[in-house]
PDB file of C-alpha atoms in Angstrom:
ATOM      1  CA  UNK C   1       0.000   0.000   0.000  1.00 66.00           C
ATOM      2  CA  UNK C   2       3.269   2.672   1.020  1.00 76.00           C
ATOM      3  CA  UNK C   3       4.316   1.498  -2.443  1.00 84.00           C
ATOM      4  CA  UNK C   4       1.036   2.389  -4.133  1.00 86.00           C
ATOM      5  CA  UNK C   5       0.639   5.292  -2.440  1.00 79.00           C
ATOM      6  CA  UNK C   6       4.089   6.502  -3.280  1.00 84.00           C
ATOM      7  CA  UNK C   7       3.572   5.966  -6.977  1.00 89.00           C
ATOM      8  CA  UNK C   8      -0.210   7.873  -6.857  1.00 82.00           C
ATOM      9  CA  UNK C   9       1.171  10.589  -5.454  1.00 83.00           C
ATOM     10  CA  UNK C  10       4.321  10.659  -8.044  1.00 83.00           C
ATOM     11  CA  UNK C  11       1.470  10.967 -10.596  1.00 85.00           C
ATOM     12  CA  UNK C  12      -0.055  13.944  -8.884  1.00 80.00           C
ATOM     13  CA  UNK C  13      -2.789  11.248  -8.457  1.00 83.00           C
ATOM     14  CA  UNK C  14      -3.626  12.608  -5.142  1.00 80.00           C
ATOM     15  CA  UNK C  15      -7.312  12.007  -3.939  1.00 88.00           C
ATOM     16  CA  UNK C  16      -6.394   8.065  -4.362  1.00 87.00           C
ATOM     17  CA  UNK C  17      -3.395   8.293  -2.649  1.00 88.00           C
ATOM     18  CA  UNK C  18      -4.898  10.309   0.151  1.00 88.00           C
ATOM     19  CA  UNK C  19      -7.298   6.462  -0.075  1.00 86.00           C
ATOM     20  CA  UNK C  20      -4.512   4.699  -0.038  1.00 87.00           C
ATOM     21  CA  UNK C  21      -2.719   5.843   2.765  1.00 82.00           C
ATOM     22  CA  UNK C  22      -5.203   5.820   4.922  1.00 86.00           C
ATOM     23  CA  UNK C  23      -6.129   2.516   3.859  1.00 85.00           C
ATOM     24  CA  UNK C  24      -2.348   1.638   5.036  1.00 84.00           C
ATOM     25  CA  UNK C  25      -2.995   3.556   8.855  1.00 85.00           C
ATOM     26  CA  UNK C  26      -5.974   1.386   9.001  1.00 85.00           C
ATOM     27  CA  UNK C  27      -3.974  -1.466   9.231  1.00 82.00           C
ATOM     28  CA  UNK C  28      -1.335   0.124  10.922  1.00 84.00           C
ATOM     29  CA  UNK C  29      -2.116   3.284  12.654  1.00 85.00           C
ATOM     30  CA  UNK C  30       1.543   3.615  14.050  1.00 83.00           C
ATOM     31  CA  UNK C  31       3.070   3.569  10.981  1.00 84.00           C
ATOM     32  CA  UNK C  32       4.553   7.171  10.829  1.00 88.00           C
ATOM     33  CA  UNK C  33       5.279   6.745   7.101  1.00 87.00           C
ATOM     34  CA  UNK C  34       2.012   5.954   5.881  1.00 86.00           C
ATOM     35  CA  UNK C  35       0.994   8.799   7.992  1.00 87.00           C
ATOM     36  CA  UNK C  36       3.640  11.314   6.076  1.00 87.00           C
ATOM     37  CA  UNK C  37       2.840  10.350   2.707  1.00 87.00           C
ATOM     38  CA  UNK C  38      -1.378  10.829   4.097  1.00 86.00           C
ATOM     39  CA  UNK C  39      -0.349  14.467   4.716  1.00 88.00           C
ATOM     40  CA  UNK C  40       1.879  14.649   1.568  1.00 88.00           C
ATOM     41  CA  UNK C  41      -1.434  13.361  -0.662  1.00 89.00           C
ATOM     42  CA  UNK C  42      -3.590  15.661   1.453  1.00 89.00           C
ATOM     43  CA  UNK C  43      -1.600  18.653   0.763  1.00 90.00           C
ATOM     44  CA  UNK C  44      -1.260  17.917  -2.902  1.00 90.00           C
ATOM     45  CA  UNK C  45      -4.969  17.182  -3.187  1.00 92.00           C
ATOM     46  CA  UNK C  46      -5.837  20.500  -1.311  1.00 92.00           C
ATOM     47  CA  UNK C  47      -3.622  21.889  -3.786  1.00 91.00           C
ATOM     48  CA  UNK C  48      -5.029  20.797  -6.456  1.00 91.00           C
ATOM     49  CA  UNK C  49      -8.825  21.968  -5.877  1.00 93.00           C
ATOM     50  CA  UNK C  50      -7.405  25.431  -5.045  1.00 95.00           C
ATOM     51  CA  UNK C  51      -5.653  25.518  -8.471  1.00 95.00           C
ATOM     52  CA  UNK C  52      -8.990  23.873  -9.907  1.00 94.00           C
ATOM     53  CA  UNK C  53     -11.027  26.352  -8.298  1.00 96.00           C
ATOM     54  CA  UNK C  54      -8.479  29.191  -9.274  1.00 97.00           C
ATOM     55  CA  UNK C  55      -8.800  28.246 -13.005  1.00 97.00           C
ATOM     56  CA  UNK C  56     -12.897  28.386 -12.692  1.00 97.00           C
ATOM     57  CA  UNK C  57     -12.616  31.742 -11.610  1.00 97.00           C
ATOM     58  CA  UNK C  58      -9.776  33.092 -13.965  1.00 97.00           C
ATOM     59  CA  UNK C  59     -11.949  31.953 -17.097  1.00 97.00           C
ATOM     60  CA  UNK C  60     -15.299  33.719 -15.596  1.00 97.00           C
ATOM     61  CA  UNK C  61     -12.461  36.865 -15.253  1.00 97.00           C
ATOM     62  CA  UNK C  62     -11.957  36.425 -18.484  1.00 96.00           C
ATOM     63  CA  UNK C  63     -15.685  36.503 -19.936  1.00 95.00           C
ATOM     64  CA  UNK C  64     -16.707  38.957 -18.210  1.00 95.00           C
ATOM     65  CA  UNK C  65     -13.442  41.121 -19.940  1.00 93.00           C
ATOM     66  CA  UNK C  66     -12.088  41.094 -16.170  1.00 97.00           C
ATOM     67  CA  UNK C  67      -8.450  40.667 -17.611  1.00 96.00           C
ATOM     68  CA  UNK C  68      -6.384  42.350 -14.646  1.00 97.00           C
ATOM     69  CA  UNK C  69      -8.443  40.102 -12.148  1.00 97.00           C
ATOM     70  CA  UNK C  70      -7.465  37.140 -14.814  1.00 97.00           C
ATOM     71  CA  UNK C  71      -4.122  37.887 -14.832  1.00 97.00           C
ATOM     72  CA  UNK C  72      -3.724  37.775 -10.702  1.00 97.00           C
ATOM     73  CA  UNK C  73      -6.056  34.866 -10.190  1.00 97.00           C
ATOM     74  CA  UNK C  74      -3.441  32.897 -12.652  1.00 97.00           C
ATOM     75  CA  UNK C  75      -0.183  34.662 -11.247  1.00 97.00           C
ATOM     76  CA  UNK C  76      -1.520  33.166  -7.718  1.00 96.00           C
ATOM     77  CA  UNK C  77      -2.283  29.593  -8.907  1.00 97.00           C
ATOM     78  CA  UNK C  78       0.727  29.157 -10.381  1.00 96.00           C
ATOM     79  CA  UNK C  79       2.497  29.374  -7.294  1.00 94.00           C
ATOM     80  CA  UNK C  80       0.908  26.247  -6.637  1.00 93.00           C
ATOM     81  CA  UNK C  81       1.949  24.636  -9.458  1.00 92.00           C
ATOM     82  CA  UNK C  82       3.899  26.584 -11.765  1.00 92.00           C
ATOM     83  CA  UNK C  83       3.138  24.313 -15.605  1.00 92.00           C
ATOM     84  CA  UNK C  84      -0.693  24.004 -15.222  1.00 95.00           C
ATOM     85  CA  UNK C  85      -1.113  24.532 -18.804  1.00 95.00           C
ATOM     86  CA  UNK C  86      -4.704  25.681 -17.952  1.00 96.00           C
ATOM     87  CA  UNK C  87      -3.443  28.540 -16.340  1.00 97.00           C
ATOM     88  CA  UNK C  88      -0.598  29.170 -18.465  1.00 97.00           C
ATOM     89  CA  UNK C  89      -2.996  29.320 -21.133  1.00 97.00           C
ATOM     90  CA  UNK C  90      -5.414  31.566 -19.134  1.00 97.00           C
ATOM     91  CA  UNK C  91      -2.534  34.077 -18.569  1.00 97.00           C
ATOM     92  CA  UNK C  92      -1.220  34.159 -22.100  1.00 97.00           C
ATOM     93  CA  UNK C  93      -4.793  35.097 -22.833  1.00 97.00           C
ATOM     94  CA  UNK C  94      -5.002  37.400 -20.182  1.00 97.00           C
ATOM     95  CA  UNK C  95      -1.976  39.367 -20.914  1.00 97.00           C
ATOM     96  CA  UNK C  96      -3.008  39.366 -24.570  1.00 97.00           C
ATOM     97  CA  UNK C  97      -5.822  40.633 -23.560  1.00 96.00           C
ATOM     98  CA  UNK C  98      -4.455  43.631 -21.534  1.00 97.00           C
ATOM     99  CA  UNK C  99      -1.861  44.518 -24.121  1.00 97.00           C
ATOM    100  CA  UNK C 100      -4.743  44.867 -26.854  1.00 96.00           C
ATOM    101  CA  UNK C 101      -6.670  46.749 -23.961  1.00 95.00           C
ATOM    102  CA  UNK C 102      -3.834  49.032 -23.490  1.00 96.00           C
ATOM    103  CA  UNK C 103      -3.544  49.620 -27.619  1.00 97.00           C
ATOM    104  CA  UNK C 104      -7.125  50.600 -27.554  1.00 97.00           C
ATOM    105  CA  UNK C 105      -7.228  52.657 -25.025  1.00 97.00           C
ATOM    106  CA  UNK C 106      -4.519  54.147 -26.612  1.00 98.00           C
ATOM    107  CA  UNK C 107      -5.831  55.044 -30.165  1.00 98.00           C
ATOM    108  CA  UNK C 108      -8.921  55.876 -28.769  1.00 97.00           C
ATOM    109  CA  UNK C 109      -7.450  58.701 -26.961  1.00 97.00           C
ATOM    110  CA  UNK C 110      -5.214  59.490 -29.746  1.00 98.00           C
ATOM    111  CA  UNK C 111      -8.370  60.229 -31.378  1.00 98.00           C
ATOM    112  CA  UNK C 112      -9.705  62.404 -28.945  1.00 97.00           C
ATOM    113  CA  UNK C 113      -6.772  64.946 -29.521  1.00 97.00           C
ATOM    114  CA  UNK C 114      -7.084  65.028 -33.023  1.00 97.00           C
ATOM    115  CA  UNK C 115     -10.667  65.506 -32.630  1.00 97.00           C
ATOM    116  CA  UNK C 116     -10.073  68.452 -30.408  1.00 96.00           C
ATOM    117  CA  UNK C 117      -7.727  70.041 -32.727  1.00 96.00           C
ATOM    118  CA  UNK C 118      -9.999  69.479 -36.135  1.00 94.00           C
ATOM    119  CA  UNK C 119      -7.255  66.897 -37.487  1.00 97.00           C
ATOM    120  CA  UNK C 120     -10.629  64.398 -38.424  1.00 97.00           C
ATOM    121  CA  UNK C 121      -9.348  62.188 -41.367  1.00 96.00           C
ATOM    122  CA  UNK C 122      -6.661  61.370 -38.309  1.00 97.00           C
ATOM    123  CA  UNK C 123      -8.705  60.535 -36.040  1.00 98.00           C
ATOM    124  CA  UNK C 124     -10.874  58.040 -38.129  1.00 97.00           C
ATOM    125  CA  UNK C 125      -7.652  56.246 -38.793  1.00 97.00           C
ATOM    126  CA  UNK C 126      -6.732  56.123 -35.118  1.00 98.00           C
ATOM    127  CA  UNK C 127     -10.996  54.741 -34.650  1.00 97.00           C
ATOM    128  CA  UNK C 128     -10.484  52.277 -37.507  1.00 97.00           C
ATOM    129  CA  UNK C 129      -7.403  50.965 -35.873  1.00 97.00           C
ATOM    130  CA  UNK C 130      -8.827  50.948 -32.054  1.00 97.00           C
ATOM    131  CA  UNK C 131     -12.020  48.787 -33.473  1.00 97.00           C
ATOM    132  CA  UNK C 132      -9.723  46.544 -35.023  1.00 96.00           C
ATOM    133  CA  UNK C 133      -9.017  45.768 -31.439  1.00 96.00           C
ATOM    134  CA  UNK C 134     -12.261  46.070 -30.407  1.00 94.00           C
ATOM    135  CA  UNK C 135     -15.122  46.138 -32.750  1.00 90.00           C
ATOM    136  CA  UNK C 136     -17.789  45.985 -30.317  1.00 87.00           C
ATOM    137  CA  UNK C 137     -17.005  49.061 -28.473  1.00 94.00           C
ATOM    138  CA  UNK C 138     -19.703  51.427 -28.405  1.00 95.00           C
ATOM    139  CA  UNK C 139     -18.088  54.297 -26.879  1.00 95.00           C
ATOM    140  CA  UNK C 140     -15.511  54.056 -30.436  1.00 97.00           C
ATOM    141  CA  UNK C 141     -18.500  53.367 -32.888  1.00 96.00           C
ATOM    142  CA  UNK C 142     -20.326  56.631 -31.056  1.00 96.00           C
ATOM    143  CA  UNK C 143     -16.934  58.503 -31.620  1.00 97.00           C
ATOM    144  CA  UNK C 144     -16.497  57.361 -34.874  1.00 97.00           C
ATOM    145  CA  UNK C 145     -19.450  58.375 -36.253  1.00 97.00           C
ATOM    146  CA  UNK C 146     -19.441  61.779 -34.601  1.00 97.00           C
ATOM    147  CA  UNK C 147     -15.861  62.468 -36.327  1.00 98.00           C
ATOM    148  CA  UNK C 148     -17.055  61.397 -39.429  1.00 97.00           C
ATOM    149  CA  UNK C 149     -19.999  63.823 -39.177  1.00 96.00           C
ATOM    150  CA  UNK C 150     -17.627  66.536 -38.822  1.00 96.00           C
ATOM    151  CA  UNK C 151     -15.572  65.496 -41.294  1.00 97.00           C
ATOM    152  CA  UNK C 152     -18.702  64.776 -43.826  1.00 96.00           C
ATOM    153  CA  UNK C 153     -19.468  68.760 -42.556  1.00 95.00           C
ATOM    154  CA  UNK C 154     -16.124  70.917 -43.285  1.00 95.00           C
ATOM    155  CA  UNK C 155     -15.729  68.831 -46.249  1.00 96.00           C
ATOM    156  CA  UNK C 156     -19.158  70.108 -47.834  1.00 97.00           C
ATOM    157  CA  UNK C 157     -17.981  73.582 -46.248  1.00 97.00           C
ATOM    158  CA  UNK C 158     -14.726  73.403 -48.361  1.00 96.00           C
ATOM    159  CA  UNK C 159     -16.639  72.770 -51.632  1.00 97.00           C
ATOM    160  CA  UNK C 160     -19.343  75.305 -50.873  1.00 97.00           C
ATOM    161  CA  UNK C 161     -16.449  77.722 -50.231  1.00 97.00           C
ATOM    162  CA  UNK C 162     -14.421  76.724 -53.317  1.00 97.00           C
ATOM    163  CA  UNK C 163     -17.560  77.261 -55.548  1.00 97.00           C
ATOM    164  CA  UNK C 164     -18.236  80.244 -54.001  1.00 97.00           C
ATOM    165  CA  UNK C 165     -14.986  81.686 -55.124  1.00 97.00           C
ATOM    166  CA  UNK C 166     -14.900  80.381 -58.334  1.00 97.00           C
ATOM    167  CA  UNK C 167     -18.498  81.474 -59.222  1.00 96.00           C
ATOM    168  CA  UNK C 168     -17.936  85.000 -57.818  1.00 96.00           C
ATOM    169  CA  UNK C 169     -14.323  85.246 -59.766  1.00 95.00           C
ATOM    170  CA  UNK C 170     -16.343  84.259 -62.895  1.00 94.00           C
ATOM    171  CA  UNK C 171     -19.170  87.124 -61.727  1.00 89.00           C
ATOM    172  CA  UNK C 172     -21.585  83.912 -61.606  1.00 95.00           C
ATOM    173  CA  UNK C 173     -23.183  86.452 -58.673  1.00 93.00           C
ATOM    174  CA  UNK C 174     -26.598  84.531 -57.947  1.00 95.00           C
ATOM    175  CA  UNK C 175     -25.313  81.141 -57.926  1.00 96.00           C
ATOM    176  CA  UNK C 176     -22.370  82.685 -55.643  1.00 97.00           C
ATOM    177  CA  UNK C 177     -24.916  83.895 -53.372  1.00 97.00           C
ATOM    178  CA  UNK C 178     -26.140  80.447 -53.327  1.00 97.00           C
ATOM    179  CA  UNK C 179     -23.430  78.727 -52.394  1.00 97.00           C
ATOM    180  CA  UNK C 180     -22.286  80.955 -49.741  1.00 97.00           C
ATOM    181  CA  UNK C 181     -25.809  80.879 -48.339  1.00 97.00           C
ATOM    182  CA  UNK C 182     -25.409  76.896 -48.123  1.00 97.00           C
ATOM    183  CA  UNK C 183     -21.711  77.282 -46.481  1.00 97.00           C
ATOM    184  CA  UNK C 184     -23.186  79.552 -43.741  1.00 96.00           C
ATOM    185  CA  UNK C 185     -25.844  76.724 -43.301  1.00 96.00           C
ATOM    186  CA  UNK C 186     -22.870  74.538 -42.551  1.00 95.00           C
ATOM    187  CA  UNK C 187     -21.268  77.341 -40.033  1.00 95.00           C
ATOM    188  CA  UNK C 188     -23.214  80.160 -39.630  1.00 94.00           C
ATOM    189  CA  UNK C 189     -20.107  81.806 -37.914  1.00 94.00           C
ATOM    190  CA  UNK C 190     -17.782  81.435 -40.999  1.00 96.00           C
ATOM    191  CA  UNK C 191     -16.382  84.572 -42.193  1.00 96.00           C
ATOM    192  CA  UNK C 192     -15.137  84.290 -45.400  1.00 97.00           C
ATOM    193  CA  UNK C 193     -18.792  82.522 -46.270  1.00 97.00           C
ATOM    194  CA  UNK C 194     -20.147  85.798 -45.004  1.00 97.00           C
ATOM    195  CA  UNK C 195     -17.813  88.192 -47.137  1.00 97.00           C
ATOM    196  CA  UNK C 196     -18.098  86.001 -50.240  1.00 97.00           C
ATOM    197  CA  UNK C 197     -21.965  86.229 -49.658  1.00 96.00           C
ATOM    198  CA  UNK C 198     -21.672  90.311 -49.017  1.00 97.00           C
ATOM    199  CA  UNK C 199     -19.817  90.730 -52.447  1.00 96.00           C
ATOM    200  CA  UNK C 200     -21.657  88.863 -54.842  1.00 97.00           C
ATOM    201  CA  UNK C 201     -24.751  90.608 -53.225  1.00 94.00           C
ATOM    202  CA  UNK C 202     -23.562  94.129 -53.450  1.00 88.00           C
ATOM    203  CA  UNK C 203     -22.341  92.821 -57.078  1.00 88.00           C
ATOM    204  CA  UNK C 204     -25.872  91.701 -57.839  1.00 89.00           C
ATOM    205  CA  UNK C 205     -27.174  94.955 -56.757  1.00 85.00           C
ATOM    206  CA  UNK C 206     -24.696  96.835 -58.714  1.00 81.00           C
ATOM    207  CA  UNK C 207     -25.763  94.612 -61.664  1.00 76.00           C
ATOM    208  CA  UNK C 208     -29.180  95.537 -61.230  1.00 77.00           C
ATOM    209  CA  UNK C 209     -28.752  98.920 -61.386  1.00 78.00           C
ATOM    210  CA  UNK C 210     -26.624  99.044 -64.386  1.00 66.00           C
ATOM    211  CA  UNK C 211     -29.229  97.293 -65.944  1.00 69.00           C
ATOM    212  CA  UNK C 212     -31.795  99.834 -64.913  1.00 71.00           C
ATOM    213  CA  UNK C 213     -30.109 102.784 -66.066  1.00 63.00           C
ATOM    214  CA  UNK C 214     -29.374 101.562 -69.720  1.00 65.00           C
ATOM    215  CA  UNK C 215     -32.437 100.322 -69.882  1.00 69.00           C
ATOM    216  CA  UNK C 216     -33.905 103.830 -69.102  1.00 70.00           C
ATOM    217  CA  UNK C 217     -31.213 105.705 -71.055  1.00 64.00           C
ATOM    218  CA  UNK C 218     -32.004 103.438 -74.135  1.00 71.00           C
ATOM    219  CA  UNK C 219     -35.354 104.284 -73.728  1.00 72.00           C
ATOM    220  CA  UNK C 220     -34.949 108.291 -73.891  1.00 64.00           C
ATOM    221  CA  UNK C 221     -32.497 107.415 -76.980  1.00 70.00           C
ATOM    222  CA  UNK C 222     -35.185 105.560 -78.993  1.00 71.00           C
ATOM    223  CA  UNK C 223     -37.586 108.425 -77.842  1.00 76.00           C
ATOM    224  CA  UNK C 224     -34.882 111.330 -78.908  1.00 75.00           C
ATOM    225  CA  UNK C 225     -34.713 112.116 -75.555  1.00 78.00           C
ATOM    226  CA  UNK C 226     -30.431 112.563 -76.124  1.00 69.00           C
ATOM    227  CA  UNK C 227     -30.189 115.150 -73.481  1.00 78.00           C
ATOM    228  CA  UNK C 228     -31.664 112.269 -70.545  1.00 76.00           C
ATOM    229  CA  UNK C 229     -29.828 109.493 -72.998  1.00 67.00           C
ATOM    230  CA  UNK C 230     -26.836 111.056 -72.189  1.00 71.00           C
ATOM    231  CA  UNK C 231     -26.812 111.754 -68.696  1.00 72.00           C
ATOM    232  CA  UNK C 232     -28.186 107.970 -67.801  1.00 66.00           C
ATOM    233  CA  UNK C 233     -25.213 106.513 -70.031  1.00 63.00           C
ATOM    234  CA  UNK C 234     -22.976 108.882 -67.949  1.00 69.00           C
ATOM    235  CA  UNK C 235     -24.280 107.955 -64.770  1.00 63.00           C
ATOM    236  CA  UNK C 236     -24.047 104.137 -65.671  1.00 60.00           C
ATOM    237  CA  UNK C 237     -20.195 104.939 -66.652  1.00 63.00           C
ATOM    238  CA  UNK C 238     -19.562 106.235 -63.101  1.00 70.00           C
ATOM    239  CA  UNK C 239     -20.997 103.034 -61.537  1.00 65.00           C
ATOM    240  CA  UNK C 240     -18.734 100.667 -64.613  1.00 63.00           C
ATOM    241  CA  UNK C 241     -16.432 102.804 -66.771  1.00 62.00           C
ATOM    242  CA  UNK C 242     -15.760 100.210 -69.257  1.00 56.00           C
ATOM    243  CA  UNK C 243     -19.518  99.344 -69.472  1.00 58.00           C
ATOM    244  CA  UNK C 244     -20.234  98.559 -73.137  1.00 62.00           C
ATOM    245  CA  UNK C 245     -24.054  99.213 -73.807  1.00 56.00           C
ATOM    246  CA  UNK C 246     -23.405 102.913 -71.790  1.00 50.00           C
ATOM    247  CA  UNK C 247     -20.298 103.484 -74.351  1.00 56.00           C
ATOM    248  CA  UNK C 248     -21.903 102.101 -77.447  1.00 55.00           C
ATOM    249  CA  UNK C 249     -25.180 105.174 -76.707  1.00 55.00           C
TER     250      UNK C 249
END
């Protein structure tokens, strides 16, 4: 039976060598070796729920995303035996786990600068990257989709702008008006939509007038009014000296 026992508890076979040696004290309770090896096996088999019970709780840590109290549930049951592969596994998961924690956590707050500081096609990349790590994250999505509302924004507020240039450059004054108009819709505080929108509407105005006069000094001229011909062509080539129709009368 000392024999037996012996080998069990060689195998880490424990709970039937903690049997066996009592089996042996029950035949001999003075035996003092039987009742080492019984406190040997009890020992080891006390270990061994502990590191059972340890590995129970490390992979609820782990489901429940718990990956620091993982990592220290492992760390301690591998004092008691330091190859369990279940908890060598468990802490190569855990610390896996941490490090693409730590990544996360990192480009998520990478992306929190840039947001603050308008840099938006940077922070989408640091997003894409921190869901890559954690697609589930709805704190990221959220962020995600709020920079790439803001981005989706200046970018229309770009085009409007560029437009608005173009068109007012090209005295295309209405449909300058227009896009300014839908640029200040975009940010109703933006300057240069303002100013854009102020000169092509003074322009239009200006345009308008012209028109006005030679259309009242051609009148007078096809009446042989020359005298009031005259004065509305000058008074047009005040407001636009190189005016054509005001030169031609």
């Amino acid at each position: 039976l000392l024999s037996r026992g012996r080998q069990e508890i060689e195998r880490g076979e424990f709970a039937l060598a903690t049997e066996t040696c009592r089996e042996a004290i029950g035949l001999d309770p003075s035996d003092r070796t039987a009742q080492e090896l019984l406190g040997t096996a009890e020992a080891g088999h006390h270990r061994q729920q502990r590191v059972a019970e340890l590995l129970a709780l490390a992979q609820s840590h782990q489901a429940q995303r718990n990956f620091q109290g993982c990592l220290d549930v492992t760390n301690e049951a591998l004092t008691l035996d330091s190859v369990h592969p279940g908890h060598l596994e468990m802490r190569r998961l855990a610390l896996d786990s941490l490090e693409r924690v730590r990544q996360f956590e990192q480009h998520v707050e990478a992306a929190r600068q840039c947001d603050e500081v308008e840099d938006y096609a940077r922070a989408l990349e640091h997003l894409e990257r921190a869901l890559e790590l954690d697609d589930g994250n709805a704190d990221a999505v959220e962020l995600k989709q709020h920079v790439a509302t803001k981005l989706d924004r200046r970018n229309q507020l770009s085009a409007c702008l560029e437009a608005a240039r173009q068109q007012l450059h090209s005295e295309h004054y209405a449909e300058c008006v227009d896009s300014a108009q839908r640029a200040l819709q975009l940010d109703a505080d933006n300057a240069e939509a303002r100013t854009l929108c102020a000169q092509a509407t003074e322009a239009l105005a200006r345009l308008e007038r012209e028109n006005r006069l030679l259309t009242q000094a051609r009148f007078h001229f096809e009446e042989q009014q020359y005298e009031m011909a005259i004065e509305g062509a000058e008074e047009l080539l005040r407001l636009s000296p190189h005016h054509a129709g005001a030169r031609a009368l």
